[in-house]
Amino acid sequence: MGCRSCDKPKMNYRKGLWSPEEDQRLRDYIVKHGLGCWSAVPAKAGLQRNGKSCRLRWINYLRPGLKRGMFSQEEEDIVINLQAKLGNKWAQIAMHLPGRTDNEVKNYWNSYLKKRVMQAQGSIPSNLAAAEVTSMSTTEPPSLHRHHHQQHIKNSSGSTTTSHDRDANLSSGSHGISAPALAAETFDQQPKNFVFSGDWMPAATAEGPESYSLSAQHWPASTASSGNVTPSHAGAFGDHMSSSYGALQQQSSAAAAATMAGGGYFDLLNMGDIYGGFGATGDDLLF
DNA sequence: AACCGCAACAACCGCAAAGGG
DNA sequence: TCCCTTTGCGGTTGTTGCGGT
């Protein structure tokens, strides 16, 4: 792991939100060179960030296949049940949520699910409970009350975009906490969809990623929600990695075919250099 | 219109594990 | 085997925007 060739002079690293330009630089670099020594990335990519920050940015927001937007009922159930089972092992929990990152799961838990679970268990502090009365009188997340029809989501530049995906999820049924058995069932099941491209990647390319033109129009609006509620991560890679590949090859849905057009399984392997592969933890990158 | 509180989420920080020299 | 560096993870903080007053 040590990477002595990456030695670099200490510098004042930029902090705070990432600008679209920084995102672009990081993407460009990784697409061109693949993932390697993160500590070397900032210098090579011309970024005044530390490697840690670049890694986090890539994993949480720039990596292809991330799902943005509201958690579905099924995802909520998985988080709740796995949290009960594993504790705050967000990386492990995220493994079972295709397209979700540990950070996203953690934030969702801390900002919403935790209160719901506490209330369900009757252990929610009175002050919290009071604050939650209005929002918890139904099973919708508080935000859905506050922004009923248009959910404003910040992007990295601090501006907001309007996403409708949360509204889409409103129709997904009750948000009540389901039986614990659900989670156990869920992690054993195969991912339902495999879309092996990020929303910033071309949906279908005959030439494969190598010939892919890096124009800005292909990138998502930074961290803004793409409104994508389609499971777009490469499945629950983690424990299911090998079987997922098998499943993928058997998948002949139009979506999968379109996404993988001209590339298919071959693309997956090639893009592994870019994606870094999805490691045993599912959401982590291996290099 | 201004201020305040809340919610959501992006990002930082610190620690531990992993791996090379 | 030890030391050093990098990576990964979880906790926490900071920032932003919205609704209410």
PDB file of N, CA and C in Angstrom, chain A residues 21 28 30-31 46 69 73-74 76 81 108 169 173 179 185 187 226 232 276:
ATOM      1  N   GLU A  21     -15.276  22.556 -11.887  1.00  0.00           N
ATOM      2  CA  GLU A  21     -13.984  22.440 -12.558  1.00  0.00           C
ATOM      3  C   GLU A  21     -13.125  21.374 -11.902  1.00  0.00           C
ATOM      4  N   ASP A  28     -11.507  13.605 -15.445  1.00  0.00           N
ATOM      5  CA  ASP A  28     -10.618  13.497 -16.590  1.00  0.00           C
ATOM      6  C   ASP A  28      -9.405  12.646 -16.247  1.00  0.00           C
ATOM      7  N   ILE A  30      -9.002  10.410 -13.861  1.00  0.00           N
ATOM      8  CA  ILE A  30      -9.289   9.001 -13.583  1.00  0.00           C
ATOM      9  C   ILE A  30      -9.692   8.257 -14.846  1.00  0.00           C
ATOM     10  N   VAL A  31     -10.423   8.940 -15.693  1.00  0.00           N
ATOM     11  CA  VAL A  31     -10.806   8.291 -16.945  1.00  0.00           C
ATOM     12  C   VAL A  31      -9.577   8.013 -17.797  1.00  0.00           C
ATOM     13  N   GLY A  46      -3.723  18.036 -11.191  1.00  0.00           N
ATOM     14  CA  GLY A  46      -3.721  19.485 -11.074  1.00  0.00           C
ATOM     15  C   GLY A  46      -4.742  20.014 -10.097  1.00  0.00           C
ATOM     16  N   GLY A  69     -30.822  10.386  -4.994  1.00  0.00           N
ATOM     17  CA  GLY A  69     -32.228  10.587  -4.737  1.00  0.00           C
ATOM     18  C   GLY A  69     -32.732   9.825  -3.531  1.00  0.00           C
ATOM     19  N   GLN A  73     -38.542   2.366  -0.356  1.00  0.00           N
ATOM     20  CA  GLN A  73     -39.020   1.657   0.821  1.00  0.00           C
ATOM     21  C   GLN A  73     -38.151   0.421   1.087  1.00  0.00           C
ATOM     22  N   GLU A  74     -37.809  -0.237   0.036  1.00  0.00           N
ATOM     23  CA  GLU A  74     -37.008  -1.454   0.185  1.00  0.00           C
ATOM     24  C   GLU A  74     -35.630  -1.113   0.740  1.00  0.00           C
ATOM     25  N   GLU A  76     -34.875   1.448   2.536  1.00  0.00           N
ATOM     26  CA  GLU A  76     -35.055   1.835   3.944  1.00  0.00           C
ATOM     27  C   GLU A  76     -35.101   0.604   4.835  1.00  0.00           C
ATOM     28  N   ASN A  81     -32.882  -2.750   8.995  1.00  0.00           N
ATOM     29  CA  ASN A  81     -32.637  -4.100   9.489  1.00  0.00           C
ATOM     30  C   ASN A  81     -31.151  -4.421   9.606  1.00  0.00           C
ATOM     31  N   TYR A 108     -28.382   9.362   5.725  1.00  0.00           N
ATOM     32  CA  TYR A 108     -29.820   9.097   5.724  1.00  0.00           C
ATOM     33  C   TYR A 108     -30.261   8.528   7.070  1.00  0.00           C
ATOM     34  N   ASN A 169     -40.816   8.563  -5.476  1.00  0.00           N
ATOM     35  CA  ASN A 169     -40.770   7.555  -4.434  1.00  0.00           C
ATOM     36  C   ASN A 169     -41.932   7.649  -3.462  1.00  0.00           C
ATOM     37  N   GLY A 173     -45.320   3.502  -1.789  1.00  0.00           N
ATOM     38  CA  GLY A 173     -46.054   2.797  -0.758  1.00  0.00           C
ATOM     39  C   GLY A 173     -45.715   3.276   0.624  1.00  0.00           C
ATOM     40  N   ALA A 179     -41.093  -5.856   8.830  1.00  0.00           N
ATOM     41  CA  ALA A 179     -40.606  -6.931   9.670  1.00  0.00           C
ATOM     42  C   ALA A 179     -39.121  -7.147   9.458  1.00  0.00           C
ATOM     43  N   GLU A 185     -33.910 -11.606   3.853  1.00  0.00           N
ATOM     44  CA  GLU A 185     -34.319 -12.034   2.520  1.00  0.00           C
ATOM     45  C   GLU A 185     -33.609 -11.210   1.476  1.00  0.00           C
ATOM     46  N   PHE A 187     -30.714  -9.501   1.457  1.00  0.00           N
ATOM     47  CA  PHE A 187     -29.336  -9.645   1.035  1.00  0.00           C
ATOM     48  C   PHE A 187     -29.061 -10.931   0.317  1.00  0.00           C
ATOM     49  N   SER A 226     -29.460  13.354 -10.191  1.00  0.00           N
ATOM     50  CA  SER A 226     -29.796  13.166 -11.584  1.00  0.00           C
ATOM     51  C   SER A 226     -31.249  12.793 -11.732  1.00  0.00           C
ATOM     52  N   SER A 232     -28.750   1.868 -10.578  1.00  0.00           N
ATOM     53  CA  SER A 232     -27.774   2.040 -11.633  1.00  0.00           C
ATOM     54  C   SER A 232     -26.391   1.587 -11.245  1.00  0.00           C
ATOM     55  N   GLY A 276     -12.015   1.132 -11.009  1.00  0.00           N
ATOM     56  CA  GLY A 276     -11.181   0.601  -9.957  1.00  0.00           C
ATOM     57  C   GLY A 276     -11.726  -0.712  -9.457  1.00  0.00           C
TER      58      GLY A 276
END
